[in-house]
Coordinates of C-alpha atoms and ligand atoms in Angstrom, one line a residue:
X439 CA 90.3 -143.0 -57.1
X440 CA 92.5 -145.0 -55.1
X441 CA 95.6 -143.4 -53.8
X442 CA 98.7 -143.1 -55.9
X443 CA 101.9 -143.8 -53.4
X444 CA 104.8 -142.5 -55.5
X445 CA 107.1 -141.9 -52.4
X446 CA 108.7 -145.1 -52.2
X447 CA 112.4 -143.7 -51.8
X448 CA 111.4 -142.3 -48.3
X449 CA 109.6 -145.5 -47.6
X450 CA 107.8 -148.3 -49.1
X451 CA 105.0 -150.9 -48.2
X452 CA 105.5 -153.9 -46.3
X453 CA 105.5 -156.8 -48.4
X454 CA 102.9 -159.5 -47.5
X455 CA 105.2 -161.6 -47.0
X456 CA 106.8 -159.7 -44.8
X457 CA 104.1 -158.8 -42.7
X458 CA 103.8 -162.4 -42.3
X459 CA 107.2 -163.0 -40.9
X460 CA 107.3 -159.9 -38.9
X461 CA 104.0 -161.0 -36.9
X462 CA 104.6 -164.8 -37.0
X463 CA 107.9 -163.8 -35.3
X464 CA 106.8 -161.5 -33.1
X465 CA 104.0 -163.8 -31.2
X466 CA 106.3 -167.1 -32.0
X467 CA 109.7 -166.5 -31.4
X468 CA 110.1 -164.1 -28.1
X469 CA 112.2 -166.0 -26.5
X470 CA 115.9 -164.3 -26.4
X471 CA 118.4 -165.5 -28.8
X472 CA 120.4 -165.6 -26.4
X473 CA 119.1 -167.8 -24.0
X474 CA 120.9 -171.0 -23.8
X475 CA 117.9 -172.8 -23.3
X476 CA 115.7 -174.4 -26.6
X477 CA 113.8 -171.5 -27.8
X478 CA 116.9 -169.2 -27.0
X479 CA 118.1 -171.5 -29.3
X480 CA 115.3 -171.5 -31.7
X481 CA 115.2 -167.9 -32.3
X482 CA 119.2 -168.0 -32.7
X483 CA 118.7 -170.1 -35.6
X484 CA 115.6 -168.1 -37.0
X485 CA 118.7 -165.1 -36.9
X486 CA 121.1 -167.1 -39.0
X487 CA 118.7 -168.0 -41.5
X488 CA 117.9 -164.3 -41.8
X489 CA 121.4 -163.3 -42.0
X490 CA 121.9 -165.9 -44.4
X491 CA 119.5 -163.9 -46.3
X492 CA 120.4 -160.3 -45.8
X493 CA 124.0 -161.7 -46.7
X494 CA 122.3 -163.4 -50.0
X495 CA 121.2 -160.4 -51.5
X496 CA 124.6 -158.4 -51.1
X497 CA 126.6 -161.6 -52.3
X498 CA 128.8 -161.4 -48.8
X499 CA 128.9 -164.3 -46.2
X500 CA 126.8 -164.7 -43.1
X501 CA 129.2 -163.3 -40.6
X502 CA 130.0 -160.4 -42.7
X503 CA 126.3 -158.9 -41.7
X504 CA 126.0 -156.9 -38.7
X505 CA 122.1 -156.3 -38.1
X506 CA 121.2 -152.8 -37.2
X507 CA 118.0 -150.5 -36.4
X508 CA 118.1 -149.2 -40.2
X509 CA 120.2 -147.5 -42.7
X510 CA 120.9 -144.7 -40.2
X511 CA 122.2 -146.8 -37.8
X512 CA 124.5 -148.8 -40.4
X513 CA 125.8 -145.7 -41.4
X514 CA 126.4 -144.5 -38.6
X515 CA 128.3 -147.7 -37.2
X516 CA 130.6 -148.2 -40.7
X517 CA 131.6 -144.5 -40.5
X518 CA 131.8 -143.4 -36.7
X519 CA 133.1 -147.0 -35.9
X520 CA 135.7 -147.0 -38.7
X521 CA 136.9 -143.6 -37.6
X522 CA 137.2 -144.7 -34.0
X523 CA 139.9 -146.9 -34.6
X524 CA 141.7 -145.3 -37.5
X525 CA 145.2 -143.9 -36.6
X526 CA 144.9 -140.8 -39.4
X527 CA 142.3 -138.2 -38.5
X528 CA 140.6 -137.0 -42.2
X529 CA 137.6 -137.8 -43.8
X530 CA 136.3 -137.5 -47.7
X531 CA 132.7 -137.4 -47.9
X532 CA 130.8 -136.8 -50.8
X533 CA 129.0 -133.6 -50.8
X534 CA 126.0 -135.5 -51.9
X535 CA 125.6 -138.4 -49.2
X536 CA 122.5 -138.3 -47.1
X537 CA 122.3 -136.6 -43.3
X538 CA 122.9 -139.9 -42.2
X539 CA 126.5 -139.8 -43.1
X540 CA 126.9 -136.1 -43.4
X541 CA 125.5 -135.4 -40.2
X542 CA 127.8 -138.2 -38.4
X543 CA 130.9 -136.9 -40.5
X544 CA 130.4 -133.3 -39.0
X545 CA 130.5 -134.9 -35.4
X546 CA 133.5 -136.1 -36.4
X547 CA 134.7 -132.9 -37.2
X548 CA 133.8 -131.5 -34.4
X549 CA 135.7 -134.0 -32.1
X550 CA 138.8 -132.8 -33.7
X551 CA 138.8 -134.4 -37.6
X552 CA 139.5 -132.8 -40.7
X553 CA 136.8 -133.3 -43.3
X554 CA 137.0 -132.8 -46.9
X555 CA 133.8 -132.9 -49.2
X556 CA 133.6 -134.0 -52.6
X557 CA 131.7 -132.2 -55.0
X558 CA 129.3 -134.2 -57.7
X559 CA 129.1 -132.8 -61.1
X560 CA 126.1 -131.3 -62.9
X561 CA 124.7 -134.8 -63.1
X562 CA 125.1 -135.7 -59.3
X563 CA 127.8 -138.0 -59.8
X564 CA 131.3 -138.2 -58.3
X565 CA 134.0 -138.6 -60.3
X566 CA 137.0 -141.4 -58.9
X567 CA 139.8 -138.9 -59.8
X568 CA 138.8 -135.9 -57.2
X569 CA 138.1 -138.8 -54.9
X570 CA 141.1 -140.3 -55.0
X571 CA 142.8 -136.7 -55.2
X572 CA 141.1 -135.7 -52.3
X573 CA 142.2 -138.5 -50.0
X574 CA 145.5 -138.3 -47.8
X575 CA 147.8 -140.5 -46.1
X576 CA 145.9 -139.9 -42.8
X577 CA 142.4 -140.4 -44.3
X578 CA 141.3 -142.6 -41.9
X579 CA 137.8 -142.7 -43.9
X580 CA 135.8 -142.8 -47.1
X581 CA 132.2 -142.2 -47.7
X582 CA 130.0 -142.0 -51.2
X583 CA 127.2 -143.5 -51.5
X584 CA 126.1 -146.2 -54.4
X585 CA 122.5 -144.5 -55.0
X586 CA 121.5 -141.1 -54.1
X587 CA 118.2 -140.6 -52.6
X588 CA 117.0 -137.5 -54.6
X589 CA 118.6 -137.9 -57.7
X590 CA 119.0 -141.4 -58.3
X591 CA 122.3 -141.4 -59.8
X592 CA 124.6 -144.3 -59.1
X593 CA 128.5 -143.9 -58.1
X594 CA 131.4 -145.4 -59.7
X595 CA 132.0 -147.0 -56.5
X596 CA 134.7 -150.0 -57.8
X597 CA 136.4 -147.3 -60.1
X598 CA 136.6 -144.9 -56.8
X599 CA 138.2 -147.9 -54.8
X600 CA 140.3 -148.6 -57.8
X601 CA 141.5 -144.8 -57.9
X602 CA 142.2 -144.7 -54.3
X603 CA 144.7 -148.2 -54.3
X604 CA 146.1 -146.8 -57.3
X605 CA 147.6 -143.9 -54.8
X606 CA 148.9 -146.9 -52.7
X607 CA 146.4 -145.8 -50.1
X608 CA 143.9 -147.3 -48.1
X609 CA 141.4 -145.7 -46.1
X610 CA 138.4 -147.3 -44.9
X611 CA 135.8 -146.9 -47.8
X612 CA 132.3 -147.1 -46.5
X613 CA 129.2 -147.6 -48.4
X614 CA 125.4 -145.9 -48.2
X615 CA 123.8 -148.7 -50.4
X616 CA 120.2 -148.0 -48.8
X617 CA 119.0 -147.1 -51.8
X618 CA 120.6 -149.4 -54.6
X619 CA 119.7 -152.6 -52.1
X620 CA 116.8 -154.1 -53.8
X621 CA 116.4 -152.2 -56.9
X622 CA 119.7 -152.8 -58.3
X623 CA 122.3 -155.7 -57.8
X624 CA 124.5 -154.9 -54.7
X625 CA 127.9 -157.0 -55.3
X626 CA 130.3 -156.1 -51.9
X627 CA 133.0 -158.5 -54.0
X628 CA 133.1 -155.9 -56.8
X629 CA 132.8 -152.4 -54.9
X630 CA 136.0 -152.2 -52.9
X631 CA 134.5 -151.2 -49.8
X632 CA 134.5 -152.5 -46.5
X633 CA 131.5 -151.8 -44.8
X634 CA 127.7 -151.3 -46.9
X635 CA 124.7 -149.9 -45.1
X636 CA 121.4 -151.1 -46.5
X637 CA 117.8 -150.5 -44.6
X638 CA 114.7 -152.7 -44.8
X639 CA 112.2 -150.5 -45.4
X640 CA 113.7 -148.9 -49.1
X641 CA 112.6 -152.5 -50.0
X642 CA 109.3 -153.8 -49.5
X643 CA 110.8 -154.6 -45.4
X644 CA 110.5 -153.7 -41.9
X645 CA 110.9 -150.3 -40.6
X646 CA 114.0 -150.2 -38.2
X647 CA 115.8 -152.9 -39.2
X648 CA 119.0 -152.5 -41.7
X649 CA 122.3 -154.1 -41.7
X650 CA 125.9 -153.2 -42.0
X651 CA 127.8 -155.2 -43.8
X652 CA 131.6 -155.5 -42.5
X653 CA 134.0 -157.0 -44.8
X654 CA 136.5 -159.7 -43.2
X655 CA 139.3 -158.1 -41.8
X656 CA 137.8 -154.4 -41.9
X657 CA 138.7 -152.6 -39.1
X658 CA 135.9 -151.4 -37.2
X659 CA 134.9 -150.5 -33.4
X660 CA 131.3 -150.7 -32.1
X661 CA 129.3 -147.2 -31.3
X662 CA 128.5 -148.9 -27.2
X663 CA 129.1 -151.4 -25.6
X664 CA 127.0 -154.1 -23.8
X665 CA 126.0 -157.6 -24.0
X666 CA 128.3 -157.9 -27.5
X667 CA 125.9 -159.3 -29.8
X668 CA 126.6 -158.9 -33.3
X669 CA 130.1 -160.4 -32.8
X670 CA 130.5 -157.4 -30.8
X671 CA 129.8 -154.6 -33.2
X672 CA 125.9 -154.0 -32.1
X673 CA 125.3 -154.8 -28.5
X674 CA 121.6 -155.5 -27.3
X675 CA 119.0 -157.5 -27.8
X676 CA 118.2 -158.4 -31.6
X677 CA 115.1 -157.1 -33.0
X678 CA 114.5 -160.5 -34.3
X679 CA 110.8 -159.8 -35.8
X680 CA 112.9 -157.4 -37.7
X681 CA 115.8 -159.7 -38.8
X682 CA 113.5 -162.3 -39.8
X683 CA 111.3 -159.8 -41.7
X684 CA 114.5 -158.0 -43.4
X685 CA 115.6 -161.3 -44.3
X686 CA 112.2 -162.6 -46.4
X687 CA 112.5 -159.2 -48.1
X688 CA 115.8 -159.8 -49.1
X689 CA 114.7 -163.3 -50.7
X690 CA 111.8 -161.1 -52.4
X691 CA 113.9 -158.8 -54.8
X692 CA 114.5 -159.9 -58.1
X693 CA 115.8 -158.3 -61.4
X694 CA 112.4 -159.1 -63.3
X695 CA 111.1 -157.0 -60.9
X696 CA 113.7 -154.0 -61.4
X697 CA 113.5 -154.4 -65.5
X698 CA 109.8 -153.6 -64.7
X699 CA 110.3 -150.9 -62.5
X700 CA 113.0 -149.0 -65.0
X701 CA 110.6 -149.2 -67.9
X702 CA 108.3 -147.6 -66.1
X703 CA 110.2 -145.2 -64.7
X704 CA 111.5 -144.3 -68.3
X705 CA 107.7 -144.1 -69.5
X706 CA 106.9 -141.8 -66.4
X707 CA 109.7 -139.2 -67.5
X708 CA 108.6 -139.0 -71.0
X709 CA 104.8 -138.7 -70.5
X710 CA 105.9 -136.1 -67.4
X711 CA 107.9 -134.4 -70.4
X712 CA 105.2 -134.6 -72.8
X713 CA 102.6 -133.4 -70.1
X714 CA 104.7 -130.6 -68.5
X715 CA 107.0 -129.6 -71.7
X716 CA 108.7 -126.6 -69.7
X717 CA 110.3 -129.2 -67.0
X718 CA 112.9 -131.8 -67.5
X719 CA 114.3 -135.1 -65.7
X720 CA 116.5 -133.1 -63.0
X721 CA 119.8 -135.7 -64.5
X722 CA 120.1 -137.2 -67.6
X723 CA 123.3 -139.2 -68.6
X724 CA 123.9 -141.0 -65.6
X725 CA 123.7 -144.7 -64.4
X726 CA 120.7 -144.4 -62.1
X727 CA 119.1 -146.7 -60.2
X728 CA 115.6 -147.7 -61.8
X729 CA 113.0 -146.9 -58.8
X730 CA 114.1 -142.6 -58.7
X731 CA 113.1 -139.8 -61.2
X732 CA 113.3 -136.5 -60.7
X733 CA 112.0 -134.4 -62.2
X734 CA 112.0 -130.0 -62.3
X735 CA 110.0 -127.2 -63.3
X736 CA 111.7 -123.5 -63.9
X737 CA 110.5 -120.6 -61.7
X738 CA 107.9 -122.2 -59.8
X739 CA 107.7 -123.4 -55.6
X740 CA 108.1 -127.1 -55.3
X741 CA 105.6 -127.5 -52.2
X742 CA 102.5 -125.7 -53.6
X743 CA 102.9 -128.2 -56.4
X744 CA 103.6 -131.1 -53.9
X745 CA 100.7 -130.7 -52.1
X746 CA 98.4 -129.8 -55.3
X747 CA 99.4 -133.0 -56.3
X748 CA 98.5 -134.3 -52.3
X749 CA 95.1 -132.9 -53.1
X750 CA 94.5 -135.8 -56.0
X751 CA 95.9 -138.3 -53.6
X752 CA 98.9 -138.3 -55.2
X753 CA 101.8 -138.9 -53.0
X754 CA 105.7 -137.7 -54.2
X755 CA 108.3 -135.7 -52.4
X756 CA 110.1 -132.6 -53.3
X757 CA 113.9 -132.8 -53.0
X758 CA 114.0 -135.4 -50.3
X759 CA 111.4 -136.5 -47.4
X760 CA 114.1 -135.3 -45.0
X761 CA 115.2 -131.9 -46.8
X762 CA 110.4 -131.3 -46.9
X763 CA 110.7 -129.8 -43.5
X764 CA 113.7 -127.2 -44.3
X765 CA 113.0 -124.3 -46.6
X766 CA 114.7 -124.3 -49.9
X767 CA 116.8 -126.7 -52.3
X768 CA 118.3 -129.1 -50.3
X769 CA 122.4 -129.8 -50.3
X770 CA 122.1 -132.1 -52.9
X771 CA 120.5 -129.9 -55.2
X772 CA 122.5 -127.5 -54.3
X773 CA 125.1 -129.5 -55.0
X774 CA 124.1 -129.6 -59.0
X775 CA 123.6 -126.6 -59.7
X776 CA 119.5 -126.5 -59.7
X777 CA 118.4 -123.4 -59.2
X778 CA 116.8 -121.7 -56.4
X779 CA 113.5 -120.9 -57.7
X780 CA 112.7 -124.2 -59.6
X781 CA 110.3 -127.0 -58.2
X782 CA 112.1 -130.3 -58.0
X783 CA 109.6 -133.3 -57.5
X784 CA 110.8 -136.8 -56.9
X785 CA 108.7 -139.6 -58.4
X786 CA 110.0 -142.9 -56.6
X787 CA 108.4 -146.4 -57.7
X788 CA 107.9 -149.7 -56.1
X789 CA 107.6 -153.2 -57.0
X790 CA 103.9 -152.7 -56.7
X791 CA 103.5 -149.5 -59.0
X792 CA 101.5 -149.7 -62.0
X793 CA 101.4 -148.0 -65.6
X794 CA 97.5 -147.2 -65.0
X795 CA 98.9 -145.1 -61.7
X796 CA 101.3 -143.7 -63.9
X797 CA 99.5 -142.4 -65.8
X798 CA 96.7 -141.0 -63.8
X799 CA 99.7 -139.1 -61.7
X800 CA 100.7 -137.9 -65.0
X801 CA 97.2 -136.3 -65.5
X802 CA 97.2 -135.2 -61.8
X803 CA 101.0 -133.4 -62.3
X804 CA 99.6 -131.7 -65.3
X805 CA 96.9 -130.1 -63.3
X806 CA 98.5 -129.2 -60.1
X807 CA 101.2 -127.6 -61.9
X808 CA 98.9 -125.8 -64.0
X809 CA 97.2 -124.8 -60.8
X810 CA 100.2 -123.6 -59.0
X811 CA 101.2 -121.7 -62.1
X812 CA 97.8 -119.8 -62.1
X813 CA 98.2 -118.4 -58.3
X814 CA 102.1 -118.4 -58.6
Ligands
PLP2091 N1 120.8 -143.4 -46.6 C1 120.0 -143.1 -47.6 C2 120.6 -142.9 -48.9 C3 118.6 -143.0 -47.4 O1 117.8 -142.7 -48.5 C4 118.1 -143.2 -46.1 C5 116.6 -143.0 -45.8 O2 116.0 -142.0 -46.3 C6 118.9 -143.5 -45.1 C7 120.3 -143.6 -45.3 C8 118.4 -143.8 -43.7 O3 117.8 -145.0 -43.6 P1 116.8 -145.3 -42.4 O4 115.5 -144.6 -42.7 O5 116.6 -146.8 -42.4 O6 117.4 -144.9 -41.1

């Protein structure tokens, strides 16, 4: 049997078309964009196009996207770089957000800022109120996420900005959209925000390439200094490859494609009910994005299971690809309420997933469980 890739939130394949661009670019276009020569001037035009893209998909303007090395970086650059030159000295985090902010938000607090972290309720979402309630007048920033990477679950985001103004306040709000970019329609005109992270390789793109985008007028400072490309905010040469690739896998998402991929994901939950009926999707009653389900088993290991499942070349994560390598529930989990002892397994789906590997990981998911049960 073929194998059965159901990992697609840590990463997913390179599109053809993608593939195409990234390679075409690669041995075509090496000249620097820079250069004020022609093909310095070629492959600045080949960046424009692609930021045209990028700034398609998010419904923003062309100089509003700042290119990055991925969703790390992005993150990274809207919250560090919004902090930097922000006069108050607290942050509100979401207790849910991925390393990528959390991580960079505790550098911040040990430089000297306050931090204060939001709590989700049972089904991993924040609510605007304790948001808003949270944030001071010398909240210099504000970071939830739109999609969260284990669960799914999508943040009120415009009703959080909405909350916040309504205290006359305005912090910097920034954005992790890397996992709502492509699978769900990212509108930066309707979220209040004023910076977005998104990565290329959530959707069908490149690895290390992502963009931050940077609302007109947001205040924002760059993480070096350099060269000052990227009007400044991202000094050193572009990855143009990269860009270019980023930018055809922008063009490639669709919302035929994302009705597709929730009905399947709906149909996976309820045969992985019906298969396994002492588990249960790990939310329910949440706006979630389509690609994600999670889904958790009472009293039994999630990584005996994972790799059971490994062992029919079936490929899903437990928690999150980057909470595999720690022991125990990750923060977001944690976060929830799920308890210690049960196995959480995260299905994520792709453009390219298929009901016929559905269901044979259905089949599979029976049998490892049964199997860990057996020896657990
Ligand atoms: N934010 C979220 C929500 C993610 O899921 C990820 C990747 O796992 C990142 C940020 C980091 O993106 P990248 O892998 O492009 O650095």
């Amino acid at each position: 049997m073929p194998l059965i890739y159901l990992d697609n939130a840590a990463s997913t394949p390179p599109a053809p078309e993608v593939l195409e661009a990234l390679t075409q670019t690669a041995r075509q276009a090496f000249a620097n964009p820079s250069s004020a020569h022609r093909l310095g001037a070629a492959g600045a035009r080949l960046l424009e196009q692609a930021r045209a893209q990028v700034a398609s998909l998010l419904r923003a303007e062309p100089e509003e996207i700042v290119f990055t090395s991925g969703g790390t970086e992005a993150d990274a650059l809207g919250l560090l770089g919004a902090a930097e030159v922000a006069r108050g000295r607290h942050l509100v985090v979401s207790a849910i957000e991925h390393p990528a902010v959390l991580r960079n938000a505790e550098r911040l607090k040990a430089r000297g800022f306050e931090l204060t972290l939001v709590a989700p309720d049972k089904t991993g979402v924040v609510s605007p109120a304790a948001v808003a309630a949270a944030v001071r007048p010398d909240t210099a920033v504000v970071a939830v996420m739109l999609a969260n990477n284990e669960l799914g679950t999508v943040q009120p985001l415009a009703e959080i900005a909405r909350a916040i103004l309504a205290r006359s306040l305005r912090p910097h709000l920034h954005v992790d959209a890397v996992q709502a970019a492509g699978f769900t329609t990212v509108d930066v005109r309707t979220l209040g925000a004023d910076t977005l992270a998104i990565s290329g390789h959530k959707f069908h793109g490149p690895k290390g390439a992502g963009a931050l985008w940077v609302r007109k007028g947001a205040r924002l400072g760059p993480l070096w200094d350099g060269g000052r490309q990227e009007r400044g905010l991202r000094s050193g040469t572009e990855n143009l490859p990269g860009c270019v690739a980023l930018g055809r896998a922008a063009t490639l998402c669709g919302r035929e494609a994302t009705a597709r991929v929730q009905g399947l994901r709906d149909q996976l939950e309820e045969r992985l009910r019906a298969a396994v009926p002492e588990g249960s999707p790990t939310v329910t009653n949440a706006l979630r994005v389509p690609h994600i389900a999670s889904f958790t088993i009472p009293d039994l290991p999630a990584e005996p299971v994972l790799h059971a499942l490994e062992a029919r070349d079936v490929f899903v994560a437990a928690g999150s690809a980057c909470a595999s390598k720690t022991r125990g529930p990750s923060h977001v989990l944690k976060a929830i309420g799920v308890d210690d002892r049960a196995a959480v397994l995260r299905f994520s789906l792709s453009r390219l997933t298929t009901e016929a590997e559905l269901a044979a990981a259905v089949v599979a998911f029976a049998a490892a469980v049964a199997e860990v049960r057996a020896v657990a």
